[in-house]
């Protein structure tokens, strides 16, 4: 899937899909299943977008990696294309390094008696109650839209959470799930996102929740299988520069030629969509929604060892770190057969910005010192070390997903979130009602956009 550019683009096709991430590929698969031809054009030299698996000493998932039991679209796709999963390893003691440097061992979601924990759980329950009032199919119908979208999560925590320790825990939760800072998103977006996943616990936890399982061949493997089935309908290394529509159809202008179509599905994250020129210009609500949605800041650092040595010491490999350091959370990302040991460190939000400012050797040193403090000297001598800093990714320019700025849902959400614009339909995990920001949401969004197109009776 690297040299498709060499084929000439067709001059006309019923539907063009822009982007071969999970959203675009799922849209194309839905169309193909319905017997409607389409062409998927993808800027990068690979499909999968923010799901990107590299085979090094073992499978390394640089982007999306987990699938949970309520993520039915992804599970069904994996089943259809024979991509097996396994349970995330979390047996043993988890570690929590508190802001004063002390290290605690715990099992379950968090240490029982730890600082701020009681109020943290109260707030989590309160967030679930408020989120339950949002209709994820029609979020802007919420009677509290204006009120909740005018308040940042930061100011809401400052006003309603008494204990600074509970606030510290909540701040890390926001970084970990939204890959942003509490000051950058509104309470409304936070609540919508929780509703979209089902609960706060769904977002945070492993067993029965979003982090439950991983793919033996990596999270990109179902995407590769879909692309294989779609064959020549997927063209990589082709960038869409402009989309022009009139009463008769759409012209999709790419750096490899122009394709005419009846409909186009744009399945790119909002900041990538903003780089496409639309003619006529997009309506103000859609244009502003796109402009005001910014990608989160996240890096994943994989550190590979001869064996998962921490397991022999009764440790799960899961760690949560408060305080000054860059790393927020660590997971055991070893393969299911534990033939090799892999720790993955997540760095996000403000932590990512300070870590990114270091040179490569200093970044590596920082991560290895952090792991050594958690797991001992052996953690300082890996056989492989690999970083993926998503804000530097030429296509995604961030991750996990884009978050609309405070006020954007209230001002532009009703018309700008995902309503089709003439012959242009919108997909992408940022347009999903369920599991917004996740692979599962990307898949359902692609299917929804394909159904919108099929409802228009596009000729096959
Ligand atoms: C570090 C990280 C960890 C994550 N962890 C998880 C996880 O564990 N579980 C989970 O479910 N989700 C996770 N996610 C989120 C998940 O990966 C994404 O939500 C999902 O993959 C998005 O799919 P998409 O198709 O909507 O967009 P993308 O995957 O971004 O696909 C869009 C595609 O469009 C292409 N494109 C952009 N502009 C153009 C253009 N002009 N012309 C042609 N092509 C273009 C891009 O190259 C890209 O391939 C994670 C993401 C990151 C970055």
Coordinates of N, CA, C and O in Angstrom, one line a residue, residues 182-338:
X182 N -7.3 21.5 31.0 CA -8.6 21.8 31.4 C -9.0 23.2 31.0 O -10.2 23.5 30.8
X183 N -8.0 24.1 30.8 CA -8.3 25.5 30.4 C -8.8 25.6 29.0 O -9.3 26.6 28.5
X184 N -8.5 24.5 28.2 CA -8.8 24.6 26.7 C -10.1 24.0 26.2 O -10.4 24.1 25.0
X185 N -10.8 23.4 27.1 CA -12.1 22.8 26.6 C -13.2 23.3 27.6 O -13.0 23.6 28.8
X186 N -14.4 23.2 27.0 CA -15.6 23.7 27.9 C -16.2 22.5 28.6 O -15.9 21.3 28.3
X187 N -16.9 22.8 29.7 CA -17.6 21.8 30.4 C -18.6 21.0 29.5 O -18.7 19.8 29.5
X188 N -19.2 21.8 28.5 CA -20.1 21.1 27.6 C -19.4 20.0 26.8 O -19.9 18.9 26.6
X189 N -18.2 20.4 26.2 CA -17.5 19.4 25.4 C -17.1 18.2 26.2 O -17.2 17.1 25.8
X190 N -16.6 18.5 27.5 CA -16.2 17.4 28.4 C -17.4 16.4 28.6 O -17.3 15.2 28.5
X191 N -18.6 17.0 28.9 CA -19.8 16.2 29.1 C -20.3 15.5 27.9 O -20.6 14.3 28.0
X192 N -20.2 16.2 26.8 CA -20.6 15.5 25.5 C -19.7 14.3 25.3 O -20.2 13.2 24.9
X193 N -18.5 14.4 25.5 CA -17.5 13.4 25.2 C -17.7 12.2 26.2 O -17.6 11.0 25.8
X194 N -18.0 12.5 27.4 CA -18.3 11.4 28.4 C -19.6 10.7 27.9 O -19.7 9.5 27.9
X195 N -20.6 11.5 27.6 CA -21.9 10.9 27.1 C -21.6 10.0 25.9 O -22.2 8.9 25.7
X196 N -20.8 10.5 25.0 CA -20.5 9.8 23.8 C -19.8 8.4 24.0 O -20.0 7.5 23.3
X197 N -19.0 8.4 25.1 CA -18.3 7.1 25.5 C -19.2 6.2 26.4 O -19.0 5.0 26.5
X198 N -20.2 6.8 27.0 CA -21.1 6.1 27.9 C -20.9 6.4 29.4 O -21.9 6.5 30.1
X199 N -19.7 6.7 29.8 CA -19.5 7.1 31.2 C -18.0 7.6 31.3 O -17.2 7.3 30.5
X200 N -17.7 8.3 32.4 CA -16.4 8.7 32.7 C -15.5 7.4 32.9 O -14.4 7.4 32.4
X201 N -16.0 6.4 33.6 CA -15.3 5.2 33.8 C -14.9 4.5 32.5 O -13.8 4.1 32.3
X202 N -15.8 4.5 31.5 CA -15.5 4.0 30.2 C -14.3 4.6 29.6 O -13.5 3.9 28.9
X203 N -14.1 5.9 29.8 CA -13.0 6.6 29.2 C -11.7 6.2 29.9 O -10.6 6.2 29.3
X204 N -11.8 6.1 31.2 CA -10.6 6.0 32.1 C -10.0 4.6 32.3 O -8.8 4.5 32.5
X205 N -10.9 3.6 32.2 CA -10.5 2.3 32.8 C -10.1 1.3 31.7 O -10.3 1.5 30.5
X206 N -9.7 0.1 32.1 CA -9.3 -0.9 31.2 C -10.3 -2.1 31.1 O -11.0 -2.2 30.1
X207 N -10.5 -2.8 32.2 CA -11.4 -3.9 32.2 C -12.8 -3.5 31.9 O -13.4 -2.7 32.7
X208 N -13.4 -4.0 30.8 CA -14.8 -3.6 30.5 C -14.9 -2.2 29.9 O -16.0 -1.7 29.6
X209 N -13.8 -1.6 29.7 CA -13.8 -0.1 29.3 C -12.9 0.0 28.1 O -12.4 -0.9 27.5
X210 N -12.6 1.3 27.7 CA -12.0 1.7 26.4 C -10.6 1.0 26.3 O -10.2 0.8 25.1
X211 N -9.9 0.8 27.4 CA -8.5 0.3 27.2 C -8.4 -1.2 27.4 O -7.4 -1.8 27.7
X212 N -9.5 -1.9 27.2 CA -9.6 -3.4 27.5 C -8.7 -4.3 26.7 O -8.0 -5.2 27.1
X213 N -8.7 -4.0 25.4 CA -8.0 -5.0 24.5 C -7.1 -4.3 23.5 O -7.3 -3.1 23.2
X214 N -6.1 -5.1 23.0 CA -5.2 -4.6 21.9 C -5.3 -5.6 20.8 O -5.7 -6.7 20.9
X215 N -4.7 -5.2 19.6 CA -4.7 -6.0 18.4 C -3.4 -6.8 18.3 O -2.3 -6.1 18.4
X216 N -3.4 -8.1 18.1 CA -2.2 -8.8 18.0 C -1.3 -8.2 16.9 O -0.1 -8.1 17.0
X217 N -1.9 -7.9 15.8 CA -1.1 -7.3 14.7 C -1.2 -5.8 14.6 O -0.8 -5.2 13.6
X218 N -1.6 -5.2 15.7 CA -1.6 -3.7 15.8 C -3.0 -3.2 15.3 O -3.7 -3.8 14.6
X219 N -3.3 -2.0 15.8 CA -4.6 -1.4 15.5 C -4.8 -0.9 14.1 O -5.9 -0.6 13.7
X220 N -3.7 -0.9 13.3 CA -3.8 -0.5 11.9 C -4.3 -1.7 11.1 O -4.7 -1.6 9.9
X221 N -4.2 -2.9 11.7 CA -4.4 -4.1 10.9 C -5.8 -4.2 10.2 O -5.9 -4.6 9.1
X222 N -6.9 -3.9 10.9 CA -8.2 -3.9 10.2 C -8.2 -2.9 9.1 O -8.8 -3.2 8.0
X223 N -7.6 -1.7 9.3 CA -7.6 -0.7 8.2 C -6.8 -1.2 7.0 O -7.3 -1.1 5.8
X224 N -5.7 -1.9 7.2 CA -4.9 -2.5 6.1 C -5.8 -3.5 5.3 O -5.8 -3.6 4.1
X225 N -6.5 -4.3 6.1 CA -7.3 -5.4 5.5 C -8.5 -4.8 4.6 O -8.8 -5.2 3.6
X226 N -9.1 -3.7 5.1 CA -10.2 -3.0 4.4 C -9.6 -2.5 3.1 O -10.2 -2.7 2.0
X227 N -8.4 -1.8 3.2 CA -7.8 -1.2 2.0 C -7.5 -2.3 1.0 O -7.6 -2.1 -0.2
X228 N -7.0 -3.4 1.5 CA -6.7 -4.5 0.6 C -7.9 -5.0 -0.2 O -7.9 -5.2 -1.4
X229 N -9.0 -5.1 0.5 CA -10.3 -5.5 -0.2 C -10.7 -4.4 -1.2 O -11.2 -4.7 -2.2
X230 N -10.5 -3.1 -0.8 CA -11.0 -2.1 -1.7 C -10.1 -1.9 -3.0 O -10.5 -1.4 -4.0
X231 N -8.9 -2.4 -2.9 CA -8.0 -2.5 -4.0 C -7.7 -1.1 -4.6 O -7.4 -0.2 -3.9
X232 N -7.8 -1.1 -5.9 CA -7.5 0.2 -6.7 C -8.3 1.4 -6.3 O -8.1 2.5 -6.7
X233 N -9.4 1.1 -5.6 CA -10.3 2.2 -5.2 C -9.6 3.1 -4.1 O -10.1 4.2 -3.8
X234 N -8.5 2.7 -3.6 CA -7.8 3.5 -2.6 C -6.5 3.9 -3.2 O -5.7 3.1 -3.7
X235 N -6.2 5.2 -3.3 CA -5.0 5.8 -3.8 C -4.3 6.6 -2.7 O -4.8 7.6 -2.3
X236 N -3.1 6.1 -2.4 CA -2.3 6.9 -1.4 C -1.4 7.9 -2.2 O -1.4 7.9 -3.4
X237 N -0.8 8.8 -1.4 CA 0.1 9.8 -1.9 C -0.7 10.8 -2.9 O -0.1 11.2 -3.9
X238 N -1.9 11.0 -2.6 CA -2.7 11.9 -3.4 C -3.4 12.9 -2.4 O -4.2 12.4 -1.5
X239 N -3.1 14.2 -2.5 CA -3.6 15.1 -1.6 C -4.7 16.0 -2.3 O -4.5 16.5 -3.4
X240 N -5.8 16.0 -1.6 CA -6.9 16.9 -2.1 C -6.6 18.3 -1.7 O -6.4 18.7 -0.6
X241 N -6.6 19.2 -2.8 CA -6.3 20.6 -2.5 C -7.6 21.4 -2.5 O -7.7 22.4 -1.8
X242 N -8.6 21.1 -3.3 CA -9.8 21.9 -3.4 C -11.0 21.0 -3.8 O -10.8 20.0 -4.4
X243 N -12.2 21.4 -3.3 CA -13.4 20.7 -3.7 C -14.4 21.8 -4.1 O -14.7 22.8 -3.4
X244 N -14.8 21.7 -5.4 CA -15.8 22.7 -5.9 C -17.1 22.0 -6.3 O -17.0 21.0 -7.0
X245 N -18.2 22.5 -5.9 CA -19.4 21.9 -6.2 C -20.4 22.9 -6.9 O -20.3 24.1 -6.7
X246 N -21.2 22.3 -7.8 CA -22.3 23.1 -8.4 C -23.5 22.2 -8.5 O -23.5 21.1 -8.0
X247 N -24.6 22.7 -9.2 CA -25.8 21.9 -9.3 C -25.6 20.5 -10.0 O -26.4 19.6 -9.8
X248 N -24.6 20.4 -10.8 CA -24.4 19.2 -11.5 C -23.5 18.1 -10.9 O -23.5 17.0 -11.2
X249 N -22.6 18.6 -9.9 CA -21.7 17.6 -9.3 C -20.6 18.3 -8.6 O -20.7 19.5 -8.2
X250 N -19.6 17.5 -8.3 CA -18.4 18.0 -7.5 C -17.2 17.8 -8.3 O -17.0 16.8 -9.0
X251 N -16.2 18.7 -8.2 CA -14.9 18.5 -8.8 C -13.9 18.5 -7.6 O -13.9 19.4 -6.8
X252 N -13.2 17.3 -7.5 CA -12.2 17.2 -6.4 C -10.9 17.4 -7.1 O -10.4 16.6 -7.9
X253 N -10.2 18.5 -6.7 CA -8.9 18.8 -7.3 C -7.8 18.3 -6.4 O -7.8 18.6 -5.2
X254 N -7.0 17.4 -7.0 CA -5.9 16.8 -6.2 C -4.5 17.2 -6.8 O -4.5 17.7 -7.9
X255 N -3.4 16.9 -6.1 CA -2.1 17.1 -6.7 C -1.8 16.1 -7.8 O -0.7 16.1 -8.3
X256 N -2.7 15.2 -8.0 CA -2.5 14.2 -9.1 C -3.6 14.3 -10.2 O -3.8 13.3 -11.0
X257 N -4.4 15.3 -10.2 CA -5.4 15.5 -11.2 C -6.8 15.8 -10.6 O -6.9 15.7 -9.3
X258 N -7.8 16.0 -11.4 CA -9.1 16.4 -11.0 C -10.1 15.2 -11.2 O -10.0 14.6 -12.3
X259 N -10.9 14.9 -10.3 CA -11.9 13.8 -10.4 C -13.3 14.5 -10.2 O -13.5 15.2 -9.3
X260 N -14.2 14.1 -11.2 CA -15.6 14.6 -11.0 C -16.4 13.5 -10.3 O -16.2 12.3 -10.5
X261 N -17.3 14.0 -9.5 CA -18.1 13.0 -8.7 C -19.5 13.6 -8.5 O -19.7 14.8 -8.7
X262 N -20.4 12.8 -8.0 CA -21.8 13.3 -7.6 C -21.7 13.8 -6.2 O -22.4 14.7 -5.9
X263 N -21.0 13.1 -5.4 CA -20.9 13.4 -3.9 C -19.5 13.2 -3.5 O -18.7 12.4 -4.0
X264 N -19.1 13.9 -2.4 CA -17.8 13.7 -1.8 C -18.0 13.5 -0.3 O -18.8 14.2 0.3
X265 N -17.2 12.6 0.3 CA -17.2 12.4 1.7 C -15.8 12.9 2.2 O -14.8 12.3 1.8
X266 N -15.8 13.9 3.0 CA -14.5 14.4 3.5 C -14.3 13.8 4.9 O -15.1 14.1 5.8
X267 N -13.3 12.9 5.0 CA -13.1 12.2 6.2 C -11.7 12.5 6.8 O -10.9 11.6 7.0
X268 N -11.5 13.8 7.0 CA -10.2 14.3 7.5 C -10.5 15.0 8.8 O -11.6 15.5 9.1
X269 N -9.5 15.0 9.7 CA -9.7 15.8 11.0 C -9.9 17.3 10.7 O -9.3 17.8 9.7
X270 N -10.6 18.0 11.6 CA -10.9 19.4 11.2 C -9.7 20.3 10.8 O -9.8 21.0 9.8
X271 N -8.5 20.2 11.4 CA -7.4 21.1 11.0 C -7.0 20.7 9.5 O -6.5 21.6 8.8
X272 N -7.1 19.4 9.2 CA -6.7 19.0 7.8 C -7.8 19.5 6.8 O -7.5 20.0 5.7
X273 N -9.0 19.5 7.2 CA -10.1 20.0 6.4 C -10.0 21.4 6.1 O -10.3 22.0 5.1
X274 N -9.5 22.2 7.1 CA -9.3 23.6 7.0 C -8.2 23.9 5.9 O -8.2 25.1 5.4
X275 N -7.4 23.0 5.6 CA -6.4 23.3 4.6 C -6.9 23.0 3.1 O -6.2 23.3 2.2
X276 N -8.1 22.5 3.0 CA -8.7 22.3 1.7 C -9.5 23.5 1.3 O -10.2 24.1 2.2
X277 N -9.4 24.0 0.0 CA -10.2 25.1 -0.4 C -11.6 24.6 -0.9 O -11.6 23.7 -1.8
X278 N -12.6 25.2 -0.4 CA -13.9 24.8 -0.9 C -14.6 25.9 -1.7 O -14.5 27.1 -1.4
X279 N -15.2 25.5 -2.8 CA -15.9 26.5 -3.7 C -17.3 26.0 -4.0 O -17.4 24.9 -4.5
X280 N -18.3 26.8 -3.7 CA -18.3 28.0 -3.0 C -17.8 27.8 -1.6 O -17.8 26.7 -1.1
X281 N -17.3 28.9 -0.9 CA -16.8 28.8 0.5 C -17.8 28.1 1.4 O -19.0 28.2 1.1
X282 N -17.4 27.4 2.4 CA -18.3 26.7 3.3 C -19.1 27.7 4.1 O -18.6 28.9 4.3
X283 N -20.3 27.4 4.4 CA -21.1 28.3 5.3 C -20.4 28.6 6.6 O -19.5 27.8 7.0
X284 N -20.7 29.8 7.1 CA -19.9 30.3 8.2 C -19.8 29.3 9.4 O -18.8 29.2 10.0
X285 N -20.9 28.6 9.7 CA -20.9 27.8 10.9 C -20.0 26.6 10.7 O -19.2 26.2 11.6
X286 N -20.0 26.0 9.5 CA -19.1 24.9 9.2 C -17.6 25.4 9.2 O -16.7 24.8 9.8
X287 N -17.4 26.5 8.6 CA -16.0 27.1 8.5 C -15.5 27.4 9.9 O -14.3 27.0 10.2
X288 N -16.3 28.0 10.7 CA -15.8 28.4 12.1 C -15.6 27.2 12.9 O -14.7 27.1 13.7
X289 N -16.5 26.2 12.8 CA -16.4 24.9 13.6 C -15.1 24.3 13.3 O -14.3 23.9 14.2
X290 N -14.7 24.2 12.0 CA -13.5 23.6 11.6 C -12.3 24.4 12.2 O -11.3 23.9 12.8
X291 N -12.4 25.8 12.0 CA -11.3 26.6 12.5 C -11.1 26.6 14.0 O -10.0 26.7 14.5
X292 N -12.2 26.4 14.7 CA -12.1 26.4 16.2 C -11.9 25.1 16.8 O -12.0 24.9 18.0
X293 N -11.7 24.1 16.0 CA -11.4 22.7 16.5 C -9.9 22.5 16.4 O -9.4 22.5 15.3
X294 N -9.3 22.3 17.5 CA -7.8 22.1 17.5 C -7.4 20.7 18.0 O -8.1 20.2 18.9
X295 N -6.4 20.1 17.4 CA -6.0 18.8 17.8 C -5.4 18.9 19.2 O -4.8 19.8 19.6
X296 N -5.5 17.8 19.9 CA -4.9 17.6 21.2 C -3.4 17.4 20.9 O -2.9 17.2 19.8
X297 N -2.6 17.5 22.0 CA -1.1 17.3 22.0 C -0.8 16.1 22.7 O -0.9 16.0 23.9
X298 N -0.3 15.1 22.0 CA 0.1 13.8 22.6 C 1.3 13.2 21.9 O 1.5 13.4 20.7
X299 N 2.2 12.6 22.7 CA 3.3 11.8 22.2 C 3.2 10.4 22.9 O 2.8 10.3 24.1
X300 N 3.5 9.4 22.1 CA 3.6 8.1 22.7 C 5.1 7.7 22.6 O 5.7 7.8 21.5
X301 N 5.7 7.2 23.7 CA 7.1 6.8 23.6 C 7.1 5.3 24.0 O 6.7 4.9 25.1
X302 N 7.6 4.5 23.1 CA 7.7 3.0 23.4 C 9.2 2.7 23.8 O 10.1 3.1 23.1
X303 N 9.3 2.0 24.9 CA 10.6 1.6 25.3 C 10.6 0.1 25.4 O 9.8 -0.5 26.1
X304 N 11.6 -0.6 24.7 CA 11.5 -2.0 24.5 C 12.7 -2.7 25.2 O 13.8 -2.2 25.2
X305 N 12.3 -3.8 26.0 CA 13.3 -4.5 26.7 C 13.3 -6.0 26.3 O 12.4 -6.4 25.6
X306 N 14.4 -6.7 26.8 CA 14.4 -8.1 26.4 C 13.2 -8.9 27.0 O 12.8 -9.9 26.4
X307 N 12.7 -8.4 28.1 CA 11.6 -9.1 28.8 C 10.8 -8.1 29.6 O 11.4 -7.1 30.0
X308 N 9.5 -8.4 29.9 CA 8.8 -7.5 30.8 C 9.2 -7.8 32.3 O 8.4 -8.4 33.0
X309 N 10.4 -7.4 32.6 CA 11.0 -7.7 33.9 C 10.2 -7.3 35.1 O 10.3 -7.8 36.2
X310 N 9.5 -6.2 35.0 CA 8.7 -5.6 36.1 C 7.6 -6.6 36.6 O 7.2 -6.6 37.7
X311 N 7.2 -7.5 35.6 CA 6.1 -8.5 36.0 C 6.6 -9.4 37.1 O 5.9 -9.8 38.0
X312 N 7.9 -9.8 37.0 CA 8.5 -10.7 38.0 C 8.5 -10.1 39.4 O 8.6 -10.8 40.4
X313 N 8.5 -8.8 39.4 CA 8.5 -8.1 40.7 C 7.1 -7.8 41.2 O 6.9 -7.0 42.1
X314 N 6.1 -8.4 40.5 CA 4.7 -8.2 40.9 C 4.1 -6.9 40.4 O 3.0 -6.5 40.9
X315 N 4.8 -6.2 39.5 CA 4.3 -4.9 39.0 C 3.5 -5.1 37.7 O 4.0 -5.9 36.8
X316 N 2.5 -4.4 37.5 CA 1.7 -4.5 36.3 C 2.3 -3.8 35.1 O 2.0 -4.1 33.9
X317 N 3.1 -2.8 35.4 CA 3.6 -1.9 34.3 C 2.8 -0.7 34.2 O 3.2 0.3 33.4
X318 N 1.6 -0.6 34.8 CA 0.8 0.6 34.8 C 1.3 1.6 35.8 O 1.5 1.2 37.0
X319 N 1.5 2.8 35.4 CA 1.9 3.8 36.4 C 1.2 5.2 36.0 O 1.0 5.5 34.9
X320 N 0.9 5.9 37.1 CA 0.3 7.2 36.9 C 1.2 8.2 37.6 O 1.5 8.0 38.8
X321 N 1.5 9.3 37.0 CA 2.5 10.2 37.5 C 2.0 11.6 37.6 O 1.6 12.3 36.6
X322 N 2.0 12.2 38.9 CA 1.6 13.5 39.1 C 2.8 14.4 39.3 O 3.9 13.8 39.6
X323 N 2.7 15.7 39.3 CA 3.8 16.5 39.6 C 4.6 17.0 38.3 O 4.0 17.1 37.3
X324 N 5.9 17.2 38.5 CA 6.6 18.0 37.5 C 7.0 17.3 36.2 O 7.0 17.9 35.2
X325 N 7.2 15.9 36.2 CA 7.7 15.2 35.1 C 6.9 15.3 33.8 O 5.7 15.8 33.9
X326 N 7.4 14.9 32.7 CA 6.7 14.9 31.5 C 5.7 13.8 31.3 O 4.6 14.0 30.7
X327 N 6.1 12.6 31.7 CA 5.3 11.4 31.5 C 4.0 11.5 32.4 O 4.1 11.7 33.6
X328 N 2.9 11.2 31.8 CA 1.6 11.2 32.6 C 1.2 9.8 33.0 O 0.9 9.6 34.2
X329 N 1.3 8.9 32.1 CA 0.8 7.5 32.4 C 1.7 6.6 31.6 O 2.2 6.9 30.5
X330 N 1.9 5.4 32.2 CA 2.7 4.3 31.6 C 1.8 3.1 31.5 O 1.1 2.8 32.5
X331 N 1.9 2.3 30.4 CA 1.3 1.0 30.3 C 2.3 0.0 29.9 O 3.2 0.3 29.2
X332 N 1.9 -1.3 30.2 CA 2.7 -2.4 29.7 C 2.1 -2.7 28.3 O 1.0 -3.1 28.1
X333 N 2.9 -2.4 27.3 CA 2.5 -2.7 25.9 C 3.2 -3.9 25.3 O 3.4 -3.9 24.0
X334 N 3.6 -4.8 26.1 CA 4.3 -6.0 25.6 C 3.3 -6.8 24.7 O 2.1 -6.7 24.9
X335 N 3.8 -7.7 23.8 CA 2.9 -8.5 23.1 C 2.3 -9.6 24.0 O 2.7 -9.8 25.1
X336 N 1.2 -10.2 23.6 CA 0.4 -11.1 24.4 C 1.3 -12.3 25.0 O 1.1 -12.7 26.1
X337 N 2.2 -12.7 24.2 CA 3.0 -13.9 24.6 C 4.2 -13.4 25.5 O 5.0 -14.3 25.9
X338 N 4.3 -12.1 25.8 CA 5.4 -11.6 26.6 C 6.8 -12.0 26.2 O 7.7 -12.1 27.0

